[in-house]
Amino acid sequence: MEGSFQSTSFGWEVQQLRQQISEWFSYQFQRTEDRTSLEAGDLPSIPDWFFQLMFWLLIGILAIRVGLWLVHWSPTGWRWIRQRWALAVPQVIATVEPRVSAATWLSRAQAYQQQGNFTEASRALYFAMIQRLHETQRLLHQPSRTDGEYRQAVQSFPGAPAYTTLINTHERLHFGDGAVSETDFARCQQAYREIDQTP
């Protein structure tokens, strides 16, 4: 009996291909699984300094985050800190009324002098000096400039002691007893005359 046998068939070849692909995937997954399933002793050790570094890095990030939160949500807290700092570092900021000429300040000083209010008369002379510096463009007015900054800026000017007299008197009005005698006013008036006569 001689039979005819088919050596291959399409179905058989598809089955063989499926089995080979399945075995290949199984082999690949087995290799990956073997690499990832290390025993506990085979795990790489992480140095202690790395954990300390991560801890302090986390603390730093949290501190920065809290600081930013405070800046954003607590303007009253920052205002309080700025006010306390301003009290710790005493500086008088000269605030000159806008568009008031030095001549107007001088008129005010004379009016206060006639009323016997030498404190306000001295203050008006100070502002006349500040305005005169601005009008002559020797030192332009900046609302944020302090008495200390004015004192430092006028040191190189001719007649610097006269400027210093007015600046010191103004500073004393804010941080001292707040009263100016007739003699002190006369000294301020003389200082302003010297300033007015310098070129």
PDB file of N, CA and C in Angstrom, residues 90-194:
ATOM      1  N   PRO A  90      17.194 104.191  61.340  1.00  0.00           N
ATOM      2  CA  PRO A  90      16.505 105.477  61.219  1.00  0.00           C
ATOM      3  C   PRO A  90      17.073 106.330  60.094  1.00  0.00           C
ATOM      4  N   GLN A  91      16.224 106.641  59.160  1.00  0.00           N
ATOM      5  CA  GLN A  91      16.585 107.538  58.072  1.00  0.00           C
ATOM      6  C   GLN A  91      15.358 108.376  57.762  1.00  0.00           C
ATOM      7  N   VAL A  92      15.576 109.644  57.580  1.00  0.00           N
ATOM      8  CA  VAL A  92      14.476 110.539  57.257  1.00  0.00           C
ATOM      9  C   VAL A  92      14.420 110.683  55.753  1.00  0.00           C
ATOM     10  N   ILE A  93      13.261 110.454  55.205  1.00  0.00           N
ATOM     11  CA  ILE A  93      13.084 110.638  53.776  1.00  0.00           C
ATOM     12  C   ILE A  93      12.515 112.030  53.559  1.00  0.00           C
ATOM     13  N   ALA A  94      13.217 112.798  52.781  1.00  0.00           N
ATOM     14  CA  ALA A  94      12.783 114.172  52.520  1.00  0.00           C
ATOM     15  C   ALA A  94      11.680 114.149  51.476  1.00  0.00           C
ATOM     16  N   THR A  95      10.516 114.586  51.865  1.00  0.00           N
ATOM     17  CA  THR A  95       9.403 114.642  50.924  1.00  0.00           C
ATOM     18  C   THR A  95       9.078 116.101  50.659  1.00  0.00           C
ATOM     19  N   VAL A  96       9.410 116.531  49.479  1.00  0.00           N
ATOM     20  CA  VAL A  96       9.161 117.909  49.083  1.00  0.00           C
ATOM     21  C   VAL A  96       7.849 117.931  48.309  1.00  0.00           C
ATOM     22  N   GLU A  97       7.006 118.897  48.625  1.00  0.00           N
ATOM     23  CA  GLU A  97       5.757 119.032  47.891  1.00  0.00           C
ATOM     24  C   GLU A  97       6.088 119.332  46.436  1.00  0.00           C
ATOM     25  N   PRO A  98       5.401 118.690  45.505  1.00  0.00           N
ATOM     26  CA  PRO A  98       5.701 118.949  44.100  1.00  0.00           C
ATOM     27  C   PRO A  98       5.297 120.367  43.695  1.00  0.00           C
ATOM     28  N   ARG A  99       6.049 120.926  42.769  1.00  0.00           N
ATOM     29  CA  ARG A  99       5.790 122.242  42.173  1.00  0.00           C
ATOM     30  C   ARG A  99       5.838 123.401  43.162  1.00  0.00           C
ATOM     31  N   VAL A 100       6.530 123.245  44.245  1.00  0.00           N
ATOM     32  CA  VAL A 100       6.705 124.356  45.187  1.00  0.00           C
ATOM     33  C   VAL A 100       8.135 124.846  45.013  1.00  0.00           C
ATOM     34  N   SER A 101       8.282 126.087  44.656  1.00  0.00           N
ATOM     35  CA  SER A 101       9.611 126.630  44.371  1.00  0.00           C
ATOM     36  C   SER A 101      10.366 126.922  45.668  1.00  0.00           C
ATOM     37  N   ALA A 102      11.663 127.104  45.519  1.00  0.00           N
ATOM     38  CA  ALA A 102      12.495 127.453  46.675  1.00  0.00           C
ATOM     39  C   ALA A 102      12.053 128.795  47.249  1.00  0.00           C
ATOM     40  N   ALA A 103      11.648 129.720  46.377  1.00  0.00           N
ATOM     41  CA  ALA A 103      11.183 131.035  46.847  1.00  0.00           C
ATOM     42  C   ALA A 103       9.920 130.898  47.700  1.00  0.00           C
ATOM     43  N   THR A 104       9.031 129.995  47.312  1.00  0.00           N
ATOM     44  CA  THR A 104       7.812 129.760  48.101  1.00  0.00           C
ATOM     45  C   THR A 104       8.171 129.208  49.474  1.00  0.00           C
ATOM     46  N   TRP A 105       9.134 128.289  49.514  1.00  0.00           N
ATOM     47  CA  TRP A 105       9.570 127.741  50.802  1.00  0.00           C
ATOM     48  C   TRP A 105      10.184 128.837  51.674  1.00  0.00           C
ATOM     49  N   LEU A 106      10.932 129.728  51.056  1.00  0.00           N
ATOM     50  CA  LEU A 106      11.520 130.843  51.819  1.00  0.00           C
ATOM     51  C   LEU A 106      10.430 131.749  52.391  1.00  0.00           C
ATOM     52  N   SER A 107       9.396 132.004  51.598  1.00  0.00           N
ATOM     53  CA  SER A 107       8.268 132.820  52.092  1.00  0.00           C
ATOM     54  C   SER A 107       7.589 132.145  53.276  1.00  0.00           C
ATOM     55  N   ARG A 108       7.427 130.834  53.174  1.00  0.00           N
ATOM     56  CA  ARG A 108       6.821 130.087  54.282  1.00  0.00           C
ATOM     57  C   ARG A 108       7.705 130.175  55.526  1.00  0.00           C
ATOM     58  N   ALA A 109       9.017 130.063  55.321  1.00  0.00           N
ATOM     59  CA  ALA A 109       9.942 130.140  56.460  1.00  0.00           C
ATOM     60  C   ALA A 109       9.815 131.494  57.157  1.00  0.00           C
ATOM     61  N   GLN A 110       9.723 132.565  56.375  1.00  0.00           N
ATOM     62  CA  GLN A 110       9.574 133.904  56.972  1.00  0.00           C
ATOM     63  C   GLN A 110       8.247 134.041  57.710  1.00  0.00           C
ATOM     64  N   ALA A 111       7.186 133.473  57.127  1.00  0.00           N
ATOM     65  CA  ALA A 111       5.869 133.546  57.783  1.00  0.00           C
ATOM     66  C   ALA A 111       5.893 132.796  59.115  1.00  0.00           C
ATOM     67  N   TYR A 112       6.497 131.607  59.117  1.00  0.00           N
ATOM     68  CA  TYR A 112       6.592 130.833  60.365  1.00  0.00           C
ATOM     69  C   TYR A 112       7.458 131.567  61.389  1.00  0.00           C
ATOM     70  N   GLN A 113       8.523 132.200  60.909  1.00  0.00           N
ATOM     71  CA  GLN A 113       9.406 132.946  61.817  1.00  0.00           C
ATOM     72  C   GLN A 113       8.635 134.092  62.479  1.00  0.00           C
ATOM     73  N   GLN A 114       7.839 134.806  61.712  1.00  0.00           N
ATOM     74  CA  GLN A 114       7.057 135.917  62.268  1.00  0.00           C
ATOM     75  C   GLN A 114       6.020 135.429  63.281  1.00  0.00           C
ATOM     76  N   GLN A 115       5.545 134.188  63.099  1.00  0.00           N
ATOM     77  CA  GLN A 115       4.586 133.610  64.047  1.00  0.00           C
ATOM     78  C   GLN A 115       5.295 133.055  65.282  1.00  0.00           C
ATOM     79  N   GLY A 116       6.617 132.998  65.238  1.00  0.00           N
ATOM     80  CA  GLY A 116       7.377 132.443  66.354  1.00  0.00           C
ATOM     81  C   GLY A 116       7.489 130.925  66.309  1.00  0.00           C
ATOM     82  N   ASN A 117       7.105 130.324  65.195  1.00  0.00           N
ATOM     83  CA  ASN A 117       7.180 128.870  65.026  1.00  0.00           C
ATOM     84  C   ASN A 117       8.503 128.544  64.323  1.00  0.00           C
ATOM     85  N   PHE A 118       9.583 128.497  65.114  1.00  0.00           N
ATOM     86  CA  PHE A 118      10.919 128.313  64.553  1.00  0.00           C
ATOM     87  C   PHE A 118      11.153 126.885  64.060  1.00  0.00           C
ATOM     88  N   THR A 119      10.398 125.949  64.602  1.00  0.00           N
ATOM     89  CA  THR A 119      10.521 124.559  64.146  1.00  0.00           C
ATOM     90  C   THR A 119      10.066 124.450  62.692  1.00  0.00           C
ATOM     91  N   GLU A 120       8.862 124.938  62.396  1.00  0.00           N
ATOM     92  CA  GLU A 120       8.357 124.881  61.019  1.00  0.00           C
ATOM     93  C   GLU A 120       9.161 125.790  60.101  1.00  0.00           C
ATOM     94  N   ALA A 121       9.647 126.903  60.622  1.00  0.00           N
ATOM     95  CA  ALA A 121      10.479 127.803  59.816  1.00  0.00           C
ATOM     96  C   ALA A 121      11.768 127.094  59.397  1.00  0.00           C
ATOM     97  N   SER A 122      12.372 126.333  60.310  1.00  0.00           N
ATOM     98  CA  SER A 122      13.597 125.584  59.985  1.00  0.00           C
ATOM     99  C   SER A 122      13.301 124.487  58.977  1.00  0.00           C
ATOM    100  N   ARG A 123      12.165 123.826  59.154  1.00  0.00           N
ATOM    101  CA  ARG A 123      11.773 122.775  58.211  1.00  0.00           C
ATOM    102  C   ARG A 123      11.581 123.380  56.814  1.00  0.00           C
ATOM    103  N   ALA A 124      10.961 124.552  56.732  1.00  0.00           N
ATOM    104  CA  ALA A 124      10.752 125.209  55.436  1.00  0.00           C
ATOM    105  C   ALA A 124      12.089 125.591  54.797  1.00  0.00           C
ATOM    106  N   LEU A 125      13.060 126.025  55.603  1.00  0.00           N
ATOM    107  CA  LEU A 125      14.390 126.332  55.055  1.00  0.00           C
ATOM    108  C   LEU A 125      15.054 125.077  54.486  1.00  0.00           C
ATOM    109  N   TYR A 126      14.879 123.969  55.182  1.00  0.00           N
ATOM    110  CA  TYR A 126      15.430 122.694  54.704  1.00  0.00           C
ATOM    111  C   TYR A 126      14.839 122.359  53.331  1.00  0.00           C
ATOM    112  N   PHE A 127      13.507 122.462  53.214  1.00  0.00           N
ATOM    113  CA  PHE A 127      12.869 122.145  51.940  1.00  0.00           C
ATOM    114  C   PHE A 127      13.233 123.170  50.861  1.00  0.00           C
ATOM    115  N   ALA A 128      13.480 124.405  51.250  1.00  0.00           N
ATOM    116  CA  ALA A 128      13.956 125.406  50.288  1.00  0.00           C
ATOM    117  C   ALA A 128      15.324 124.992  49.754  1.00  0.00           C
ATOM    118  N   MET A 129      16.184 124.474  50.637  1.00  0.00           N
ATOM    119  CA  MET A 129      17.499 124.000  50.212  1.00  0.00           C
ATOM    120  C   MET A 129      17.354 122.833  49.230  1.00  0.00           C
ATOM    121  N   ILE A 130      16.487 121.865  49.567  1.00  0.00           N
ATOM    122  CA  ILE A 130      16.286 120.702  48.694  1.00  0.00           C
ATOM    123  C   ILE A 130      15.773 121.162  47.325  1.00  0.00           C
ATOM    124  N   GLN A 131      14.793 122.063  47.342  1.00  0.00           N
ATOM    125  CA  GLN A 131      14.225 122.549  46.085  1.00  0.00           C
ATOM    126  C   GLN A 131      15.242 123.356  45.289  1.00  0.00           C
ATOM    127  N   ARG A 132      16.076 124.125  45.975  1.00  0.00           N
ATOM    128  CA  ARG A 132      17.110 124.913  45.287  1.00  0.00           C
ATOM    129  C   ARG A 132      18.117 123.986  44.609  1.00  0.00           C
ATOM    130  N   LEU A 133      18.491 122.908  45.282  1.00  0.00           N
ATOM    131  CA  LEU A 133      19.386 121.926  44.670  1.00  0.00           C
ATOM    132  C   LEU A 133      18.766 121.370  43.390  1.00  0.00           C
ATOM    133  N   HIS A 134      17.464 121.139  43.439  1.00  0.00           N
ATOM    134  CA  HIS A 134      16.767 120.605  42.268  1.00  0.00           C
ATOM    135  C   HIS A 134      16.679 121.653  41.152  1.00  0.00           C
ATOM    136  N   GLU A 135      16.301 122.871  41.511  1.00  0.00           N
ATOM    137  CA  GLU A 135      16.132 123.926  40.507  1.00  0.00           C
ATOM    138  C   GLU A 135      17.443 124.277  39.816  1.00  0.00           C
ATOM    139  N   THR A 136      18.541 124.248  40.555  1.00  0.00           N
ATOM    140  CA  THR A 136      19.848 124.541  39.950  1.00  0.00           C
ATOM    141  C   THR A 136      20.457 123.301  39.297  1.00  0.00           C
ATOM    142  N   GLN A 137      19.764 122.196  39.409  1.00  0.00           N
ATOM    143  CA  GLN A 137      20.167 120.905  38.843  1.00  0.00           C
ATOM    144  C   GLN A 137      21.505 120.418  39.372  1.00  0.00           C
ATOM    145  N   ARG A 138      21.808 120.805  40.576  1.00  0.00           N
ATOM    146  CA  ARG A 138      23.021 120.284  41.218  1.00  0.00           C
ATOM    147  C   ARG A 138      22.749 118.896  41.782  1.00  0.00           C
ATOM    148  N   LEU A 139      21.519 118.700  42.251  1.00  0.00           N
ATOM    149  CA  LEU A 139      21.118 117.407  42.803  1.00  0.00           C
ATOM    150  C   LEU A 139      19.611 117.298  42.611  1.00  0.00           C
ATOM    151  N   LEU A 140      19.207 116.483  41.635  1.00  0.00           N
ATOM    152  CA  LEU A 140      17.784 116.374  41.320  1.00  0.00           C
ATOM    153  C   LEU A 140      17.035 115.677  42.445  1.00  0.00           C
ATOM    154  N   HIS A 141      15.821 116.141  42.655  1.00  0.00           N
ATOM    155  CA  HIS A 141      14.998 115.636  43.754  1.00  0.00           C
ATOM    156  C   HIS A 141      14.538 114.207  43.475  1.00  0.00           C
ATOM    157  N   GLN A 142      14.658 113.364  44.481  1.00  0.00           N
ATOM    158  CA  GLN A 142      14.116 112.010  44.453  1.00  0.00           C
ATOM    159  C   GLN A 142      13.383 111.805  45.766  1.00  0.00           C
ATOM    160  N   PRO A 143      12.095 111.457  45.716  1.00  0.00           N
ATOM    161  CA  PRO A 143      11.323 111.319  46.957  1.00  0.00           C
ATOM    162  C   PRO A 143      11.899 110.291  47.930  1.00  0.00           C
ATOM    163  N   SER A 144      12.624 109.316  47.422  1.00  0.00           N
ATOM    164  CA  SER A 144      13.145 108.270  48.304  1.00  0.00           C
ATOM    165  C   SER A 144      14.490 108.625  48.936  1.00  0.00           C
ATOM    166  N   ARG A 145      15.066 109.746  48.558  1.00  0.00           N
ATOM    167  CA  ARG A 145      16.389 110.113  49.074  1.00  0.00           C
ATOM    168  C   ARG A 145      16.291 110.508  50.545  1.00  0.00           C
ATOM    169  N   THR A 146      17.191 109.992  51.364  1.00  0.00           N
ATOM    170  CA  THR A 146      17.184 110.257  52.805  1.00  0.00           C
ATOM    171  C   THR A 146      18.120 111.406  53.148  1.00  0.00           C
ATOM    172  N   ASP A 147      18.013 111.864  54.401  1.00  0.00           N
ATOM    173  CA  ASP A 147      18.923 112.916  54.866  1.00  0.00           C
ATOM    174  C   ASP A 147      20.374 112.458  54.760  1.00  0.00           C
ATOM    175  N   GLY A 148      20.609 111.200  55.096  1.00  0.00           N
ATOM    176  CA  GLY A 148      21.969 110.668  55.002  1.00  0.00           C
ATOM    177  C   GLY A 148      22.493 110.695  53.579  1.00  0.00           C
ATOM    178  N   GLU A 149      21.628 110.385  52.622  1.00  0.00           N
ATOM    179  CA  GLU A 149      22.044 110.420  51.220  1.00  0.00           C
ATOM    180  C   GLU A 149      22.285 111.854  50.757  1.00  0.00           C
ATOM    181  N   TYR A 150      21.439 112.785  51.203  1.00  0.00           N
ATOM    182  CA  TYR A 150      21.690 114.197  50.874  1.00  0.00           C
ATOM    183  C   TYR A 150      23.015 114.659  51.481  1.00  0.00           C
ATOM    184  N   ARG A 151      23.252 114.283  52.732  1.00  0.00           N
ATOM    185  CA  ARG A 151      24.488 114.694  53.411  1.00  0.00           C
ATOM    186  C   ARG A 151      25.703 114.193  52.633  1.00  0.00           C
ATOM    187  N   GLN A 152      25.642 112.958  52.207  1.00  0.00           N
ATOM    188  CA  GLN A 152      26.758 112.374  51.470  1.00  0.00           C
ATOM    189  C   GLN A 152      26.932 113.053  50.102  1.00  0.00           C
ATOM    190  N   ALA A 153      25.823 113.374  49.447  1.00  0.00           N
ATOM    191  CA  ALA A 153      25.892 113.969  48.108  1.00  0.00           C
ATOM    192  C   ALA A 153      26.447 115.387  48.127  1.00  0.00           C
ATOM    193  N   VAL A 154      26.174 116.154  49.189  1.00  0.00           N
ATOM    194  CA  VAL A 154      26.598 117.565  49.213  1.00  0.00           C
ATOM    195  C   VAL A 154      28.001 117.754  49.779  1.00  0.00           C
ATOM    196  N   GLN A 155      28.655 116.690  50.197  1.00  0.00           N
ATOM    197  CA  GLN A 155      29.993 116.815  50.784  1.00  0.00           C
ATOM    198  C   GLN A 155      30.990 117.440  49.820  1.00  0.00           C
ATOM    199  N   SER A 156      30.797 117.206  48.527  1.00  0.00           N
ATOM    200  CA  SER A 156      31.744 117.750  47.543  1.00  0.00           C
ATOM    201  C   SER A 156      31.346 119.145  47.058  1.00  0.00           C
ATOM    202  N   PHE A 157      30.197 119.648  47.486  1.00  0.00           N
ATOM    203  CA  PHE A 157      29.744 120.975  47.056  1.00  0.00           C
ATOM    204  C   PHE A 157      30.485 122.062  47.823  1.00  0.00           C
ATOM    205  N   PRO A 158      30.662 123.240  47.198  1.00  0.00           N
ATOM    206  CA  PRO A 158      31.184 124.377  47.960  1.00  0.00           C
ATOM    207  C   PRO A 158      30.152 124.762  49.021  1.00  0.00           C
ATOM    208  N   GLY A 159      30.610 125.074  50.193  1.00  0.00           N
ATOM    209  CA  GLY A 159      29.694 125.422  51.286  1.00  0.00           C
ATOM    210  C   GLY A 159      29.024 124.210  51.894  1.00  0.00           C
ATOM    211  N   ALA A 160      29.696 123.064  51.856  1.00  0.00           N
ATOM    212  CA  ALA A 160      29.123 121.821  52.392  1.00  0.00           C
ATOM    213  C   ALA A 160      28.694 121.945  53.854  1.00  0.00           C
ATOM    214  N   PRO A 161      29.427 122.664  54.729  1.00  0.00           N
ATOM    215  CA  PRO A 161      28.975 122.780  56.122  1.00  0.00           C
ATOM    216  C   PRO A 161      27.605 123.444  56.262  1.00  0.00           C
ATOM    217  N   ALA A 162      27.279 124.371  55.372  1.00  0.00           N
ATOM    218  CA  ALA A 162      25.962 125.022  55.433  1.00  0.00           C
ATOM    219  C   ALA A 162      24.860 124.012  55.119  1.00  0.00           C
ATOM    220  N   TYR A 163      25.083 123.179  54.102  1.00  0.00           N
ATOM    221  CA  TYR A 163      24.117 122.126  53.779  1.00  0.00           C
ATOM    222  C   TYR A 163      23.952 121.184  54.973  1.00  0.00           C
ATOM    223  N   THR A 164      25.082 120.815  55.563  1.00  0.00           N
ATOM    224  CA  THR A 164      25.063 119.884  56.691  1.00  0.00           C
ATOM    225  C   THR A 164      24.286 120.454  57.871  1.00  0.00           C
ATOM    226  N   THR A 165      24.394 121.754  58.104  1.00  0.00           N
ATOM    227  CA  THR A 165      23.654 122.386  59.205  1.00  0.00           C
ATOM    228  C   THR A 165      22.155 122.193  59.020  1.00  0.00           C
ATOM    229  N   LEU A 166      21.664 122.458  57.819  1.00  0.00           N
ATOM    230  CA  LEU A 166      20.229 122.309  57.557  1.00  0.00           C
ATOM    231  C   LEU A 166      19.792 120.844  57.620  1.00  0.00           C
ATOM    232  N   ILE A 167      20.615 119.955  57.090  1.00  0.00           N
ATOM    233  CA  ILE A 167      20.272 118.527  57.105  1.00  0.00           C
ATOM    234  C   ILE A 167      20.235 118.012  58.540  1.00  0.00           C
ATOM    235  N   ASN A 168      21.240 118.380  59.343  1.00  0.00           N
ATOM    236  CA  ASN A 168      21.272 117.927  60.743  1.00  0.00           C
ATOM    237  C   ASN A 168      20.081 118.456  61.533  1.00  0.00           C
ATOM    238  N   THR A 169      19.708 119.703  61.281  1.00  0.00           N
ATOM    239  CA  THR A 169      18.553 120.279  61.985  1.00  0.00           C
ATOM    240  C   THR A 169      17.278 119.537  61.608  1.00  0.00           C
ATOM    241  N   HIS A 170      17.134 119.241  60.330  1.00  0.00           N
ATOM    242  CA  HIS A 170      15.949 118.502  59.876  1.00  0.00           C
ATOM    243  C   HIS A 170      15.909 117.111  60.501  1.00  0.00           C
ATOM    244  N   GLU A 171      17.047 116.474  60.561  1.00  0.00           N
ATOM    245  CA  GLU A 171      17.124 115.144  61.168  1.00  0.00           C
ATOM    246  C   GLU A 171      16.764 115.212  62.654  1.00  0.00           C
ATOM    247  N   ARG A 172      17.252 116.235  63.329  1.00  0.00           N
ATOM    248  CA  ARG A 172      16.963 116.404  64.759  1.00  0.00           C
ATOM    249  C   ARG A 172      15.473 116.636  64.995  1.00  0.00           C
ATOM    250  N   LEU A 173      14.816 117.300  64.054  1.00  0.00           N
ATOM    251  CA  LEU A 173      13.371 117.526  64.184  1.00  0.00           C
ATOM    252  C   LEU A 173      12.604 116.206  64.216  1.00  0.00           C
ATOM    253  N   HIS A 174      13.085 115.237  63.473  1.00  0.00           N
ATOM    254  CA  HIS A 174      12.389 113.948  63.406  1.00  0.00           C
ATOM    255  C   HIS A 174      12.792 112.991  64.509  1.00  0.00           C
ATOM    256  N   PHE A 175      14.055 113.011  64.919  1.00  0.00           N
ATOM    257  CA  PHE A 175      14.530 112.018  65.879  1.00  0.00           C
ATOM    258  C   PHE A 175      14.891 112.597  67.233  1.00  0.00           C
ATOM    259  N   GLY A 176      14.948 113.894  67.324  1.00  0.00           N
ATOM    260  CA  GLY A 176      15.317 114.520  68.595  1.00  0.00           C
ATOM    261  C   GLY A 176      14.091 114.997  69.341  1.00  0.00           C
ATOM    262  N   ASP A 177      14.264 116.117  70.028  1.00  0.00           N
ATOM    263  CA  ASP A 177      13.168 116.648  70.835  1.00  0.00           C
ATOM    264  C   ASP A 177      12.104 117.328  69.984  1.00  0.00           C
ATOM    265  N   GLY A 178      12.396 117.620  68.725  1.00  0.00           N
ATOM    266  CA  GLY A 178      11.399 118.182  67.831  1.00  0.00           C
ATOM    267  C   GLY A 178      11.183 119.670  67.959  1.00  0.00           C
ATOM    268  N   ALA A 179      11.972 120.354  68.752  1.00  0.00           N
ATOM    269  CA  ALA A 179      11.811 121.806  68.909  1.00  0.00           C
ATOM    270  C   ALA A 179      13.083 122.510  68.459  1.00  0.00           C
ATOM    271  N   VAL A 180      12.905 123.657  67.812  1.00  0.00           N
ATOM    272  CA  VAL A 180      14.038 124.457  67.356  1.00  0.00           C
ATOM    273  C   VAL A 180      13.930 125.826  68.016  1.00  0.00           C
ATOM    274  N   SER A 181      15.019 126.246  68.611  1.00  0.00           N
ATOM    275  CA  SER A 181      15.023 127.561  69.281  1.00  0.00           C
ATOM    276  C   SER A 181      15.258 128.666  68.252  1.00  0.00           C
ATOM    277  N   GLU A 182      15.106 129.890  68.703  1.00  0.00           N
ATOM    278  CA  GLU A 182      15.342 131.034  67.821  1.00  0.00           C
ATOM    279  C   GLU A 182      16.802 131.083  67.386  1.00  0.00           C
ATOM    280  N   THR A 183      17.699 130.706  68.292  1.00  0.00           N
ATOM    281  CA  THR A 183      19.133 130.678  67.968  1.00  0.00           C
ATOM    282  C   THR A 183      19.420 129.629  66.896  1.00  0.00           C
ATOM    283  N   ASP A 184      18.807 128.448  67.055  1.00  0.00           N
ATOM    284  CA  ASP A 184      18.997 127.392  66.051  1.00  0.00           C
ATOM    285  C   ASP A 184      18.464 127.838  64.692  1.00  0.00           C
ATOM    286  N   PHE A 185      17.304 128.493  64.711  1.00  0.00           N
ATOM    287  CA  PHE A 185      16.737 128.984  63.449  1.00  0.00           C
ATOM    288  C   PHE A 185      17.660 130.017  62.809  1.00  0.00           C
ATOM    289  N   ALA A 186      18.230 130.896  63.611  1.00  0.00           N
ATOM    290  CA  ALA A 186      19.156 131.909  63.077  1.00  0.00           C
ATOM    291  C   ALA A 186      20.352 131.224  62.422  1.00  0.00           C
ATOM    292  N   ARG A 187      20.828 130.133  63.032  1.00  0.00           N
ATOM    293  CA  ARG A 187      21.940 129.367  62.452  1.00  0.00           C
ATOM    294  C   ARG A 187      21.509 128.761  61.103  1.00  0.00           C
ATOM    295  N   CYS A 188      20.291 128.224  61.038  1.00  0.00           N
ATOM    296  CA  CYS A 188      19.775 127.646  59.788  1.00  0.00           C
ATOM    297  C   CYS A 188      19.605 128.724  58.718  1.00  0.00           C
ATOM    298  N   GLN A 189      19.115 129.889  59.145  1.00  0.00           N
ATOM    299  CA  GLN A 189      18.919 130.994  58.211  1.00  0.00           C
ATOM    300  C   GLN A 189      20.257 131.450  57.626  1.00  0.00           C
ATOM    301  N   GLN A 190      21.281 131.520  58.472  1.00  0.00           N
ATOM    302  CA  GLN A 190      22.618 131.893  58.015  1.00  0.00           C
ATOM    303  C   GLN A 190      23.161 130.834  57.052  1.00  0.00           C
ATOM    304  N   ALA A 191      22.908 129.569  57.360  1.00  0.00           N
ATOM    305  CA  ALA A 191      23.364 128.490  56.481  1.00  0.00           C
ATOM    306  C   ALA A 191      22.699 128.604  55.111  1.00  0.00           C
ATOM    307  N   TYR A 192      21.402 128.890  55.085  1.00  0.00           N
ATOM    308  CA  TYR A 192      20.720 129.023  53.796  1.00  0.00           C
ATOM    309  C   TYR A 192      21.261 130.218  53.009  1.00  0.00           C
ATOM    310  N   ARG A 193      21.553 131.318  53.695  1.00  0.00           N
ATOM    311  CA  ARG A 193      22.133 132.486  53.003  1.00  0.00           C
ATOM    312  C   ARG A 193      23.458 132.105  52.334  1.00  0.00           C
ATOM    313  N   GLU A 194      24.289 131.342  53.053  1.00  0.00           N
ATOM    314  CA  GLU A 194      25.570 130.902  52.487  1.00  0.00           C
ATOM    315  C   GLU A 194      25.341 130.029  51.253  1.00  0.00           C
TER     316      GLU A 194
END
